[in-house]
Structures are given as structure tokens and as C-alpha cells.
JSON list of C-alpha atoms in Angstrom, two decimals:
[
{"chain": "F", "resi": 1, "resn": "LYS", "atom": "CA", "xyz": [-20.89, -0.28, -0.83]},
{"chain": "F", "resi": 2, "resn": "ALA", "atom": "CA", "xyz": [-19.59, -3.54, -0.57]},
{"chain": "F", "resi": 3, "resn": "ILE", "atom": "CA", "xyz": [-18.40, -3.84, -4.14]},
{"chain": "F", "resi": 4, "resn": "ARG", "atom": "CA", "xyz": [-16.73, -0.28, -3.33]},
{"chain": "F", "resi": 5, "resn": "ARG", "atom": "CA", "xyz": [-14.96, -1.66, -0.34]},
{"chain": "F", "resi": 6, "resn": "GLN", "atom": "CA", "xyz": [-13.76, -4.66, -2.26]},
{"chain": "F", "resi": 7, "resn": "ARG", "atom": "CA", "xyz": [-12.21, -2.42, -4.81]},
{"chain": "F", "resi": 8, "resn": "GLN", "atom": "CA", "xyz": [-10.63, -0.76, -2.21]},
{"chain": "F", "resi": 9, "resn": "MET", "atom": "CA", "xyz": [-9.05, -3.61, -0.47]},
{"chain": "F", "resi": 10, "resn": "CYS", "atom": "CA", "xyz": [-7.74, -4.80, -3.95]},
{"chain": "F", "resi": 11, "resn": "ILE", "atom": "CA", "xyz": [-5.80, -1.60, -4.52]},
{"chain": "F", "resi": 12, "resn": "GLU", "atom": "CA", "xyz": [-4.34, -1.33, -1.40]},
{"chain": "F", "resi": 13, "resn": "THR", "atom": "CA", "xyz": [-3.51, -4.99, -1.11]},
{"chain": "F", "resi": 14, "resn": "GLY", "atom": "CA", "xyz": [-1.61, -4.34, -4.51]},
{"chain": "F", "resi": 15, "resn": "LEU", "atom": "CA", "xyz": [-0.17, -1.22, -3.76]},
{"chain": "F", "resi": 16, "resn": "ALA", "atom": "CA", "xyz": [1.09, -2.92, -0.41]},
{"chain": "F", "resi": 17, "resn": "ALA", "atom": "CA", "xyz": [2.97, -5.23, -2.81]},
{"chain": "F", "resi": 18, "resn": "TYR", "atom": "CA", "xyz": [4.14, -2.35, -5.27]},
{"chain": "F", "resi": 19, "resn": "VAL", "atom": "CA", "xyz": [5.33, -0.21, -2.16]},
{"chain": "F", "resi": 20, "resn": "ALA", "atom": "CA", "xyz": [7.25, -2.89, -0.85]},
{"chain": "F", "resi": 21, "resn": "SER", "atom": "CA", "xyz": [9.30, -3.82, -4.08]},
{"chain": "F", "resi": 22, "resn": "GLY", "atom": "CA", "xyz": [10.37, -0.28, -4.43]},
{"chain": "F", "resi": 23, "resn": "MET", "atom": "CA", "xyz": [7.75, 1.20, -6.91]},
{"chain": "F", "resi": 24, "resn": "THR", "atom": "CA", "xyz": [7.42, 4.74, -7.27]},
{"chain": "F", "resi": 25, "resn": "GLY", "atom": "CA", "xyz": [3.46, 6.35, -6.99]},
{"chain": "F", "resi": 26, "resn": "GLN", "atom": "CA", "xyz": [3.62, 6.78, -10.77]},
{"chain": "F", "resi": 27, "resn": "GLN", "atom": "CA", "xyz": [4.87, 3.49, -11.69]},
{"chain": "F", "resi": 28, "resn": "ILE", "atom": "CA", "xyz": [2.02, 2.06, -9.02]},
{"chain": "F", "resi": 29, "resn": "ALA", "atom": "CA", "xyz": [-0.67, 4.28, -10.55]},
{"chain": "F", "resi": 30, "resn": "ARG", "atom": "CA", "xyz": [0.23, 3.15, -14.18]},
{"chain": "F", "resi": 31, "resn": "VAL", "atom": "CA", "xyz": [0.28, -0.22, -13.28]},
{"chain": "F", "resi": 32, "resn": "LEU", "atom": "CA", "xyz": [-3.09, -0.25, -11.73]},
{"chain": "F", "resi": 33, "resn": "SER", "atom": "CA", "xyz": [-4.83, 2.54, -13.79]},
{"chain": "F", "resi": 34, "resn": "ILE", "atom": "CA", "xyz": [-5.32, 4.69, -11.18]},
{"chain": "F", "resi": 35, "resn": "SER", "atom": "CA", "xyz": [-4.72, 8.51, -10.76]},
{"chain": "F", "resi": 36, "resn": "TYR", "atom": "CA", "xyz": [-1.54, 9.28, -8.64]},
{"chain": "F", "resi": 37, "resn": "ASP", "atom": "CA", "xyz": [-3.68, 10.92, -6.34]},
{"chain": "F", "resi": 38, "resn": "SER", "atom": "CA", "xyz": [-5.56, 7.57, -6.01]},
{"chain": "F", "resi": 39, "resn": "VAL", "atom": "CA", "xyz": [-2.21, 5.84, -5.10]},
{"chain": "F", "resi": 40, "resn": "LYS", "atom": "CA", "xyz": [-1.48, 9.12, -2.61]},
{"chain": "F", "resi": 41, "resn": "LYS", "atom": "CA", "xyz": [-4.81, 8.67, -1.03]},
{"chain": "F", "resi": 42, "resn": "ALA", "atom": "CA", "xyz": [-4.62, 4.75, -0.60]},
{"chain": "F", "resi": 43, "resn": "ARG", "atom": "CA", "xyz": [-1.14, 4.89, 0.69]},
{"chain": "F", "resi": 44, "resn": "TYR", "atom": "CA", "xyz": [-2.48, 7.31, 3.19]},
{"chain": "F", "resi": 45, "resn": "ARG", "atom": "CA", "xyz": [-5.25, 4.90, 4.33]},
{"chain": "F", "resi": 46, "resn": "LEU", "atom": "CA", "xyz": [-2.98, 1.94, 4.54]},
{"chain": "F", "resi": 47, "resn": "ARG", "atom": "CA", "xyz": [-0.68, 3.83, 6.72]},
{"chain": "F", "resi": 48, "resn": "GLN", "atom": "CA", "xyz": [-3.87, 4.50, 9.36]},
{"chain": "F", "resi": 49, "resn": "ARG", "atom": "CA", "xyz": [-5.04, 1.05, 8.84]},
{"chain": "F", "resi": 50, "resn": "LEU", "atom": "CA", "xyz": [-1.44, -0.15, 10.25]},
{"chain": "F", "resi": 51, "resn": "GLY", "atom": "CA", "xyz": [-1.19, 2.88, 12.73]},
{"chain": "F", "resi": 52, "resn": "LEU", "atom": "CA", "xyz": [1.86, 4.26, 11.18]},
{"chain": "F", "resi": 53, "resn": "ASP", "atom": "CA", "xyz": [3.04, 7.99, 11.74]},
{"chain": "F", "resi": 54, "resn": "ASN", "atom": "CA", "xyz": [5.26, 9.72, 9.35]},
{"chain": "F", "resi": 55, "resn": "SER", "atom": "CA", "xyz": [8.34, 8.82, 11.24]},
{"chain": "F", "resi": 56, "resn": "VAL", "atom": "CA", "xyz": [7.97, 5.34, 9.96]},
{"chain": "F", "resi": 57, "resn": "LYS", "atom": "CA", "xyz": [9.07, 4.69, 6.11]},
{"chain": "F", "resi": 58, "resn": "LEU", "atom": "CA", "xyz": [5.78, 2.35, 4.53]},
{"chain": "F", "resi": 59, "resn": "GLU", "atom": "CA", "xyz": [8.20, 0.97, 2.28]},
{"chain": "F", "resi": 60, "resn": "ASP", "atom": "CA", "xyz": [10.58, -0.28, 4.81]},
{"chain": "F", "resi": 61, "resn": "TYR", "atom": "CA", "xyz": [7.83, -1.16, 7.38]},
{"chain": "F", "resi": 62, "resn": "LEU", "atom": "CA", "xyz": [5.97, -3.24, 4.60]},
{"chain": "F", "resi": 63, "resn": "ARG", "atom": "CA", "xyz": [9.58, -5.10, 3.45]},
{"chain": "F", "resi": 64, "resn": "ASP", "atom": "CA", "xyz": [10.27, -6.09, 7.02]},
{"chain": "F", "resi": 65, "resn": "TYR", "atom": "CA", "xyz": [6.72, -7.18, 7.36]},
{"chain": "F", "resi": 66, "resn": "ALA", "atom": "CA", "xyz": [7.14, -9.33, 4.19]},
{"chain": "F", "resi": 67, "resn": "ARG", "atom": "CA", "xyz": [10.52, -11.01, 5.62]},
{"chain": "F", "resi": 68, "resn": "SER", "atom": "CA", "xyz": [9.37, -11.67, 9.01]},
{"chain": "F", "resi": 69, "resn": "HIS", "atom": "CA", "xyz": [6.18, -13.57, 7.47]},
{"chain": "F", "resi": 70, "resn": "ARG", "atom": "CA", "xyz": [7.82, -15.12, 4.52]},
{"chain": "F", "resi": 71, "resn": "SER", "atom": "CA", "xyz": [8.92, -18.16, 6.72]},
{"chain": "F", "resi": 72, "resn": "ARG", "atom": "CA", "xyz": [5.59, -18.64, 7.58]},
{"chain": "F", "resi": 73, "resn": "LEU", "atom": "CA", "xyz": [4.22, -19.19, 4.47]}
]
């Protein structure tokens, strides 16, 4: 289970970066070598983890987050 969780975290981290860059679900699926359904599920889990409802666009949220934390790196 630890390996599965680690893989899921890698996918979600990559997903966040790709979503923030404006890539579509199909493009992300190709890059990560996973199915489009897996991308949709990962986006859903990421939304849950971040506490976002459907009124907030995930792409905008991640871009704003990256922009606000860029100066701290």
C-alpha cells in the first residue's frame, strides 16, 4: 500500500504542475502514461485534498498558489 500511495502522490504532484501550466486532461494522460480516467480521478482527489468545490477552477487555484509561493523559493 505504501508503494501505491507513493505512486499516487507522484501522479498528483505532476498533475498539479501540468494543470497549472494549462495542459488538457488528454495531454496530461499522454505525458504521465496513464488513462484519461485516471487523470480525472486524480484531479478529483486533488480537489478534495485542497478542499476546493466545483465553483473554483483548479487551474486558476494552482496558478495563484504557485505565483504566491514563488517568491518564497
